[in-house]
CSV table of C-alpha atoms in Angstrom, one decimal:
chain,number,residue,atom,x,y,z
A,374,MET,CA,-2.3,-87.3,101.1
A,375,PRO,CA,-3.7,-89.1,98.0
A,376,GLY,CA,-7.3,-88.0,97.8
A,377,TYR,CA,-6.4,-84.4,98.8
A,378,PRO,CA,-6.9,-81.8,96.1
A,379,THR,CA,-3.5,-81.0,94.6
A,380,LYS,CA,-2.9,-77.3,94.5
A,381,LYS,CA,-1.2,-75.7,91.5
A,382,THR,CA,2.5,-75.2,92.0
A,383,PHE,CA,5.4,-73.8,90.1
A,384,THR,CA,6.7,-77.4,89.8
A,385,GLY,CA,3.5,-78.8,88.5
A,386,LYS,CA,3.2,-76.2,85.7
A,387,TYR,CA,6.8,-76.5,84.8
A,388,LEU,CA,6.8,-80.3,84.6
A,389,ARG,CA,3.6,-80.4,82.5
A,390,ASN,CA,5.5,-78.3,79.9
A,391,LEU,CA,8.8,-80.1,80.4
A,392,THR,CA,7.5,-83.6,79.6
A,393,LEU,CA,7.0,-82.6,75.9
A,394,TYR,CA,10.4,-81.1,75.7
A,395,VAL,CA,11.9,-84.2,77.3
A,396,PHE,CA,10.5,-86.5,74.6
A,397,ILE,CA,11.7,-84.1,71.8
A,398,ALA,CA,15.1,-84.1,73.4
A,399,ILE,CA,15.2,-88.0,73.5
A,400,ILE,CA,14.2,-88.2,69.8
A,401,GLY,CA,16.8,-85.6,68.9
A,402,GLY,CA,19.5,-87.3,71.0
A,403,VAL,CA,18.9,-90.7,69.3
A,404,ILE,CA,19.1,-89.1,65.9
A,405,SER,CA,22.2,-87.2,66.7
A,406,GLY,CA,23.9,-90.2,68.4
A,407,HIS,CA,23.2,-92.4,65.4
A,408,HIS,CA,23.9,-90.1,62.6
A,409,PHE,CA,26.5,-87.7,64.1
A,410,PRO,CA,28.5,-89.9,66.5
A,411,GLY,CA,31.7,-87.7,66.3
A,412,PHE,CA,29.8,-84.6,67.5
A,413,SER,CA,27.7,-86.5,70.0
A,414,LYS,CA,30.7,-88.0,71.8
A,415,LYS,CA,31.8,-84.5,72.7
A,416,LEU,CA,28.6,-83.8,74.6
A,417,GLU,CA,29.5,-85.8,77.7
A,418,LEU,CA,31.3,-82.8,79.1
A,419,ILE,CA,28.2,-80.6,79.1
A,420,ASN,CA,26.3,-83.4,80.9
A,421,PHE,CA,29.1,-83.9,83.5
A,422,TYR,CA,29.4,-80.2,84.4
A,423,PHE,CA,25.6,-79.8,84.7
A,424,PHE,CA,25.3,-82.5,87.3
A,425,THR,CA,28.4,-81.3,89.1
A,426,ILE,CA,26.7,-77.9,89.5
A,427,LEU,CA,23.4,-79.5,90.5
A,428,GLU,CA,25.1,-81.7,93.1
A,429,ALA,CA,26.9,-78.6,94.6
A,430,LEU,CA,23.4,-77.0,95.0
A,431,ILE,CA,21.6,-80.0,96.4
A,432,LEU,CA,24.2,-80.8,99.1
A,433,PRO,CA,23.4,-77.6,101.1
A,434,VAL,CA,19.7,-78.4,100.6
A,435,ILE,CA,20.1,-81.8,102.2
A,436,PHE,CA,22.1,-80.2,105.0
A,437,ILE,CA,19.4,-77.6,105.7
A,438,ALA,CA,16.5,-80.0,105.2
A,439,ILE,CA,17.7,-82.5,107.8
A,440,ILE,CA,18.4,-79.8,110.3
A,441,TYR,CA,14.9,-78.4,109.6
A,442,GLY,CA,13.3,-81.8,110.0
A,443,ILE,CA,15.1,-82.6,113.2
A,444,LEU,CA,14.1,-79.2,114.8
A,445,ASN,CA,10.5,-79.8,114.0
A,446,LEU,CA,10.6,-83.4,115.3
A,447,PHE,CA,11.7,-82.0,118.6
A,448,GLU,CA,8.3,-80.3,118.8
A,449,THR,CA,6.2,-83.4,118.1
A,450,LYS,CA,4.8,-86.0,120.5
A,451,ASN,CA,5.4,-89.0,118.1
A,452,SER,CA,8.9,-88.0,117.0
A,453,ARG,CA,10.6,-91.1,118.6
A,454,LYS,CA,8.2,-93.4,116.7
A,455,ILE,CA,8.9,-91.6,113.5
A,456,ILE,CA,12.7,-91.9,113.9
A,457,LEU,CA,12.5,-95.6,115.0
A,458,HIS,CA,10.2,-96.6,112.2
A,459,THR,CA,12.3,-94.7,109.6
A,460,ALA,CA,15.4,-96.6,110.8
A,461,VAL,CA,13.7,-100.0,110.8
A,462,TYR,CA,12.2,-99.3,107.3
A,463,PHE,CA,15.4,-98.1,105.7
A,464,ILE,CA,17.5,-101.0,107.1
A,465,SER,CA,14.9,-103.7,106.3
A,466,VAL,CA,14.2,-102.5,102.7
A,467,THR,CA,17.8,-102.0,101.7
A,468,SER,CA,18.8,-105.3,103.2
A,469,LEU,CA,16.0,-107.0,101.3
A,470,CYS,CA,17.2,-105.5,98.1
A,471,ILE,CA,20.8,-106.7,98.6
A,472,ILE,CA,19.4,-110.2,99.2
A,473,LEU,CA,17.2,-109.9,96.1
A,474,GLY,CA,20.2,-109.0,94.0
A,475,PHE,CA,22.2,-112.0,95.3
A,476,SER,CA,19.2,-114.3,94.8
A,477,LEU,CA,18.6,-113.2,91.2
A,478,GLY,CA,22.3,-113.6,90.6
A,479,PHE,CA,22.2,-117.2,91.8
A,480,LEU,CA,19.0,-117.9,89.8
A,481,ILE,CA,19.8,-116.2,86.5
A,482,LYS,CA,23.6,-116.6,86.6
A,483,PRO,CA,24.4,-113.5,84.6
A,484,GLY,CA,28.2,-114.0,84.6
A,485,ALA,CA,28.2,-117.6,83.7
A,486,ASP,CA,28.8,-118.7,80.1
A,487,THR,CA,28.7,-115.2,78.7
A,488,GLY,CA,30.7,-116.0,75.6
A,489,ILE,CA,32.4,-112.6,76.0
A,490,ASN,CA,35.6,-112.1,74.0
A,491,LEU,CA,37.5,-109.3,75.8
A,492,THR,CA,39.6,-108.6,72.7
A,493,GLU,CA,36.5,-107.7,70.7
A,494,ILE,CA,34.6,-105.5,73.2
A,495,HIS,CA,37.4,-102.9,73.8
A,496,ALA,CA,35.6,-101.6,76.9
A,497,THR,CA,37.1,-98.7,78.7
A,498,ILE,CA,36.2,-96.4,81.6
A,499,PRO,CA,36.7,-92.7,82.1
A,500,LYS,CA,39.8,-91.5,83.9
A,501,ARG,CA,37.7,-90.4,86.9
A,502,PHE,CA,36.8,-94.0,87.5
A,503,GLU,CA,40.2,-95.5,87.0
A,504,PHE,CA,41.4,-97.6,90.0
A,505,SER,CA,44.9,-97.2,91.3
A,506,PRO,CA,45.8,-99.8,93.9
A,507,GLY,CA,48.3,-97.5,95.5
A,508,ASN,CA,46.0,-94.5,95.6
A,509,PRO,CA,42.5,-95.5,96.8
A,510,ASP,CA,42.0,-92.1,98.5
A,511,ILE,CA,39.7,-90.9,95.8
A,512,TYR,CA,37.1,-93.5,96.8
A,513,SER,CA,37.5,-92.8,100.5
A,514,PHE,CA,37.0,-89.1,99.8
A,515,TYR,CA,33.9,-89.8,97.7
A,516,ASN,CA,32.5,-92.2,100.2
A,517,SER,CA,33.0,-89.8,103.1
A,518,ARG,CA,31.7,-86.7,101.5
A,519,TYR,CA,28.0,-87.4,101.9
A,520,SER,CA,28.7,-89.0,105.3
A,521,ILE,CA,30.4,-85.8,106.6
A,522,PHE,CA,27.5,-83.6,105.4
A,523,LEU,CA,25.0,-86.0,106.9
A,524,MET,CA,26.7,-86.3,110.3
A,525,LEU,CA,27.2,-82.6,110.6
A,526,SER,CA,23.6,-81.9,109.7
A,527,ILE,CA,22.3,-84.5,112.2
A,528,ILE,CA,24.6,-83.3,115.0
A,529,PHE,CA,23.8,-79.6,114.3
A,530,GLY,CA,20.0,-80.4,114.3
A,531,ILE,CA,20.1,-82.3,117.6
A,532,VAL,CA,22.2,-79.5,119.3
A,533,ALA,CA,19.9,-76.8,118.0
A,534,GLY,CA,16.8,-78.8,119.1
A,535,GLN,CA,18.2,-79.4,122.6
A,536,LEU,CA,19.0,-75.6,122.9
A,537,LYS,CA,15.4,-74.9,121.6
A,538,ILE,CA,16.6,-72.4,118.9
A,539,LYS,CA,13.1,-71.9,117.4
A,540,LYS,CA,14.2,-68.8,115.5
A,541,LEU,CA,16.4,-71.0,113.3
A,542,THR,CA,13.4,-72.7,111.7
A,543,PRO,CA,12.1,-69.8,109.6
A,544,ALA,CA,15.7,-69.0,108.5
A,545,LEU,CA,16.2,-72.6,107.4
A,546,ASN,CA,12.9,-72.7,105.6
A,547,SER,CA,13.8,-69.5,103.7
A,548,GLY,CA,17.2,-70.9,102.8
A,549,MET,CA,15.6,-74.1,101.4
A,550,GLU,CA,13.1,-72.0,99.4
A,551,LEU,CA,16.0,-69.9,97.9
A,552,PHE,CA,17.9,-73.0,96.8
A,553,TYR,CA,14.7,-74.5,95.3
A,554,VAL,CA,14.2,-71.4,93.2
A,555,VAL,CA,17.8,-71.5,91.9
A,556,ILE,CA,17.6,-75.2,91.2
A,557,LYS,CA,14.3,-74.9,89.4
A,558,TYR,CA,15.6,-72.2,87.1
A,559,LEU,CA,18.7,-74.4,86.5
A,560,TYR,CA,16.2,-77.0,85.2
A,561,LEU,CA,15.3,-74.7,82.3
A,562,VAL,CA,18.2,-76.2,80.5
A,563,LEU,CA,17.2,-79.8,81.3
A,564,PRO,CA,16.0,-80.7,77.7
A,565,ILE,CA,19.5,-79.8,76.5
A,566,ILE,CA,21.1,-81.9,79.1
A,567,ILE,CA,18.8,-84.9,78.3
A,568,PHE,CA,19.6,-84.4,74.6
A,569,CYS,CA,23.4,-84.6,75.4
A,570,ASN,CA,22.9,-87.6,77.7
A,571,ILE,CA,21.0,-89.6,75.1
A,572,ALA,CA,23.2,-88.6,72.1
A,573,TYR,CA,26.4,-89.5,74.0
A,574,GLY,CA,25.1,-92.9,75.1
A,575,ILE,CA,23.9,-93.9,71.6
A,576,SER,CA,27.1,-92.6,69.9
A,577,VAL,CA,29.5,-94.4,72.3
A,578,TYR,CA,27.7,-97.7,73.1
A,579,GLY,CA,24.7,-98.2,70.8
A,580,ILE,CA,22.8,-101.4,71.1
A,581,THR,CA,25.6,-103.8,70.1
A,582,THR,CA,27.4,-103.5,73.4
A,583,LEU,CA,24.3,-104.5,75.2
A,584,LEU,CA,23.9,-107.9,73.6
A,585,PRO,CA,26.9,-109.8,75.2
A,586,LEU,CA,26.0,-108.4,78.6
A,587,SER,CA,22.2,-108.6,78.3
A,588,LYS,CA,21.8,-111.1,81.2
A,589,ILE,CA,23.3,-108.7,83.8
A,590,VAL,CA,21.1,-105.8,82.4
A,591,ALA,CA,18.1,-108.1,82.5
A,592,THR,CA,18.9,-109.1,86.1
A,593,VAL,CA,19.1,-105.5,87.3
A,594,TYR,CA,15.8,-104.6,85.5
A,595,LEU,CA,14.0,-107.7,86.8
A,596,GLY,CA,15.2,-107.0,90.3
A,597,SER,CA,13.9,-103.4,90.1
A,598,LEU,CA,10.5,-104.6,88.8
A,599,ILE,CA,10.2,-107.2,91.5
A,600,PHE,CA,11.1,-104.5,94.1
A,601,ILE,CA,8.7,-101.8,92.8
A,602,CYS,CA,5.7,-103.9,91.8
A,603,GLY,CA,6.2,-106.8,94.3
A,604,ILE,CA,7.8,-105.5,97.5
A,605,LEU,CA,6.7,-101.9,97.5
A,606,GLY,CA,3.3,-102.7,96.1
A,607,SER,CA,2.7,-105.2,98.9
A,608,ILE,CA,3.9,-102.9,101.6
A,609,CYS,CA,1.6,-100.1,100.3
A,610,HIS,CA,-1.3,-102.5,100.0
A,611,PHE,CA,-0.8,-103.7,103.6
A,612,TYR,CA,-0.7,-100.1,104.9
A,613,GLN,CA,-3.6,-99.1,102.7
A,614,LEU,CA,-1.7,-96.7,100.5
A,615,ASN,CA,-3.0,-96.7,96.9
A,616,PHE,CA,0.2,-97.6,95.1
A,617,ARG,CA,-1.0,-97.2,91.5
A,618,GLU,CA,-2.5,-93.8,92.3
A,619,PHE,CA,0.6,-92.7,94.1
A,620,LEU,CA,2.9,-93.7,91.1
A,621,MET,CA,0.6,-91.8,88.7
A,622,SER,CA,0.8,-88.7,90.9
A,623,ILE,CA,4.6,-88.6,90.5
A,624,LYS,CA,4.9,-89.9,86.9
A,625,ASP,CA,6.4,-86.6,85.7
A,626,GLU,CA,9.1,-86.8,88.3
A,627,ILE,CA,9.8,-90.4,87.3
A,628,ILE,CA,10.2,-89.5,83.7
A,629,LEU,CA,12.6,-86.7,84.7
A,630,VAL,CA,14.7,-89.2,86.7
A,631,MET,CA,14.7,-91.7,83.9
A,632,THR,CA,15.8,-89.3,81.2
A,633,THR,CA,18.5,-87.7,83.2
A,634,SER,CA,19.7,-91.0,84.8
A,635,SER,CA,19.9,-89.3,88.2
A,636,SER,CA,17.4,-89.4,91.1
A,637,LYS,CA,18.8,-86.1,92.3
A,638,THR,CA,17.2,-84.1,89.5
A,639,ALA,CA,13.7,-84.7,91.1
A,640,PHE,CA,14.9,-83.8,94.6
A,641,PRO,CA,13.2,-80.4,94.9
A,642,MET,CA,10.2,-81.6,92.8
A,643,ILE,CA,9.2,-84.4,95.1
A,644,PHE,CA,9.2,-82.1,98.2
A,645,GLU,CA,6.7,-79.8,96.5
A,646,LYS,CA,4.6,-82.6,95.0
A,647,LEU,CA,4.1,-84.5,98.3
A,648,GLU,CA,3.5,-81.3,100.3
A,649,SER,CA,0.9,-80.2,97.8
A,650,GLN,CA,-0.9,-83.6,98.2
A,651,GLY,CA,-1.3,-83.0,102.0
A,652,TYR,CA,1.7,-84.9,103.5
A,653,PRO,CA,3.1,-83.0,106.5
A,654,GLN,CA,5.9,-80.7,105.4
A,655,ASN,CA,7.9,-81.2,108.6
A,656,VAL,CA,8.0,-85.0,108.3
A,657,ILE,CA,8.6,-85.0,104.5
A,658,ARG,CA,11.6,-82.6,104.9
A,659,PHE,CA,13.1,-85.0,107.4
A,660,LEU,CA,12.5,-88.2,105.5
A,661,ILE,CA,13.4,-87.4,101.9
A,662,PRO,CA,17.0,-86.2,102.5
A,663,LEU,CA,17.7,-89.2,104.7
A,664,GLY,CA,16.2,-91.4,102.0
A,665,TYR,CA,18.6,-90.1,99.4
A,666,ASN,CA,21.4,-91.4,101.6
A,667,PHE,CA,20.1,-94.4,103.5
A,668,ASN,CA,17.3,-95.8,101.3
A,669,LEU,CA,18.8,-96.4,97.9
A,670,ALA,CA,17.1,-99.6,96.9
A,671,GLY,CA,18.1,-99.4,93.2
A,672,ALA,CA,21.8,-99.1,94.1
A,673,CYS,CA,21.6,-102.1,96.5
A,674,ILE,CA,20.1,-104.3,93.7
A,675,TYR,CA,22.6,-103.0,91.1
A,676,ILE,CA,25.7,-103.5,93.2
A,677,SER,CA,24.8,-106.9,94.6
A,678,ALA,CA,23.8,-108.2,91.1
A,679,SER,CA,26.9,-106.8,89.5
A,680,CYS,CA,29.1,-108.4,92.2
A,681,MET,CA,27.4,-111.7,91.4
A,682,PHE,CA,28.1,-111.2,87.7
A,683,LEU,CA,31.8,-110.7,88.4
A,684,VAL,CA,32.0,-113.7,90.9
A,685,GLN,CA,30.5,-115.9,88.2
A,686,PHE,CA,32.5,-114.3,85.3
A,687,TYR,CA,35.8,-115.1,87.1
A,688,ASP,CA,34.5,-118.3,88.6
A,689,ILE,CA,35.4,-117.3,92.1
A,690,SER,CA,34.7,-119.7,94.9
A,691,MET,CA,32.9,-118.0,97.8
A,692,ASP,CA,31.4,-119.4,101.0
A,693,PHE,CA,28.6,-118.1,103.2
A,694,ARG,CA,30.9,-116.0,105.3
A,695,ASP,CA,32.2,-114.2,102.2
A,696,TYR,CA,28.7,-113.4,101.1
A,697,CYS,CA,27.9,-112.0,104.6
A,698,VAL,CA,31.0,-109.8,104.4
A,699,LEU,CA,30.0,-108.6,101.0
A,700,PHE,CA,26.5,-107.9,102.2
A,701,LEU,CA,27.9,-105.7,105.0
A,702,ILE,CA,30.2,-103.8,102.6
A,703,ILE,CA,27.4,-103.2,100.1
A,704,SER,CA,25.2,-102.0,103.0
A,705,ILE,CA,27.7,-99.2,103.6
A,706,THR,CA,29.0,-98.4,100.1
A,707,SER,CA,25.5,-98.2,98.5
A,708,LYS,CA,24.9,-95.0,100.6
A,709,THR,CA,27.1,-93.1,98.2
A,710,ALA,CA,25.2,-94.0,95.0
A,711,SER,CA,22.8,-91.1,94.7
A,712,GLY,CA,25.0,-88.4,93.2
A,713,VAL,CA,25.7,-87.5,89.6
A,714,PRO,CA,25.1,-90.2,86.9
A,715,GLY,CA,27.9,-92.8,87.3
A,716,SER,CA,28.0,-92.5,91.1
A,717,GLY,CA,26.4,-96.0,91.3
A,718,PHE,CA,29.3,-97.4,89.3
A,719,LEU,CA,31.8,-95.6,91.5
A,720,ALA,CA,30.1,-97.2,94.5
A,721,LEU,CA,30.5,-100.6,92.9
A,722,ILE,CA,34.3,-100.0,92.4
A,723,PHE,CA,34.5,-98.9,96.0
A,724,THR,CA,32.7,-102.1,97.1
A,725,LEU,CA,35.0,-104.3,95.1
A,726,GLU,CA,38.1,-102.5,96.3
A,727,LYS,CA,37.0,-102.9,100.0
A,728,PHE,CA,36.0,-106.6,99.5
A,729,GLY,CA,39.3,-107.5,97.9
A,730,LYS,CA,38.3,-111.0,96.5
A,731,ILE,CA,36.9,-109.8,93.2
A,732,PRO,CA,39.4,-108.4,90.7
A,733,LEU,CA,38.8,-105.0,89.0
A,734,THR,CA,40.7,-106.0,85.9
A,735,ASP,CA,37.7,-106.0,83.6
A,736,ILE,CA,35.4,-103.7,85.4
A,737,ALA,CA,35.1,-101.7,82.2
A,738,LEU,CA,32.8,-104.5,81.0
A,739,LEU,CA,30.1,-103.4,83.4
A,740,TYR,CA,30.7,-99.7,82.6
A,741,SER,CA,30.0,-100.4,78.9
A,742,VAL,CA,26.4,-101.2,79.9
A,743,ASP,CA,26.1,-99.0,83.0
A,744,ARG,CA,24.3,-96.4,81.0
A,745,PHE,CA,21.5,-98.9,80.3
A,746,MET,CA,21.3,-100.0,84.0
A,747,ASN,CA,21.5,-96.5,85.4
A,748,GLU,CA,17.9,-95.7,84.4
A,749,ALA,CA,16.6,-98.7,86.4
A,750,ARG,CA,18.9,-97.9,89.3
A,751,SER,CA,17.9,-94.2,89.5
A,752,VAL,CA,14.1,-94.8,89.0
A,753,THR,CA,14.1,-97.5,91.7
A,754,ASN,CA,16.0,-95.3,94.1
A,755,PHE,CA,13.6,-92.4,93.5
A,756,ILE,CA,10.3,-94.5,93.8
A,757,GLY,CA,11.6,-96.2,96.9
A,758,ILE,CA,12.5,-92.8,98.5
A,759,ALA,CA,9.1,-91.2,97.6
A,760,VAL,CA,7.1,-94.2,98.8
A,761,SER,CA,8.9,-94.4,102.1
A,762,ALA,CA,8.3,-90.7,102.7
A,763,ALA,CA,4.6,-91.0,101.9
A,764,LEU,CA,4.1,-94.2,103.8
A,765,ILE,CA,5.8,-93.1,107.1
A,766,SER,CA,4.1,-89.7,106.9
A,767,LYS,CA,0.8,-91.4,106.5
A,768,LEU,CA,1.4,-93.7,109.4
A,769,HIS,CA,2.7,-90.9,111.7
A,770,PRO,CA,0.8,-87.6,111.2
A,771,LEU,CA,2.4,-84.8,113.1
A,772,GLN,CA,1.2,-84.3,116.7
A,773,GLU,CA,2.2,-81.0,118.2
A,774,ASP,CA,3.9,-80.5,121.6
A,775,ARG,CA,7.4,-81.4,122.5
A,776,CYS,CA,8.4,-85.0,122.9
A,777,PHE,CA,12.2,-85.0,123.6
């Protein structure tokens, strides 16, 4: 745990060198996007395929890690408390974030009196995000993909634990290590991906798009800051976890998440970092994969604040019951927002489609500034996941012997 000597790891050495390359890629991306917009607009495809490959590799890791964590929990005395406290923590924190997004929406009113002229902005969304009222199956499939993997891994883990298949644990550990090695070598091209990401964003949107929608961007960033510095900071202080020291220990991973606009890029890194700091491997490998699906604080803030923007933009009248229904829908749809960059925006579309009272006509408005909000959303997701894993591990050190 913090205070333990951190051993040298492949990840630590790699990230120390990567940080410099990341900043060079950012500068190069800005220059390319500004001076060579035609070339830079073609780079989105490279970015998209990289994250598609990365997600295909990470999904099996999540599947294996959850099974591994459940199997090890079957061999601990305090496993029931770990599961109970994890569920309570995830539900409480994500619910608080949705309420925070609603509250800031009421306070700042990001969608009121925007002065937006829709004929001047010409906002569009990629074809993969286009909504077809007669064909919502794409959203149902996207929403269910993670749920299917998650349910299968949980069921398989419980069955294997009940049958006491202990020989499965070393095989799962070897499988995870193999995927980690493949993913880490894939990260050798990350500076190129970051360059493409920044160049494309600057060439397509620039800073002029941000100005008419600055209030919604500011609302999301303010919500993220309040959550990280206020809520998480207070929780860590209460449970005597040095929050500033912890953030400094994962600063390289935070930079990685920020520049790639995806919390998934640091998925293997945070495992190794926390384990090297002394947090129990068995607990970490159970909590982090679950956190990537059930503890997405940044997504909850983003979706709730964006819904408030659209409610105010269209001047829609909603009562308390409507907000309660919207709260429940966001609680479910936010669980799909940790995939490739843009998955948060897709979760927002899915939320609006299920809610039904907010039109999707001008949803491209929010997509035009989604690139700017994605960094805040991803970093908040990642910090929330990392803190929850460290905190619950600190409160519940593993105690051997079977509990179930």
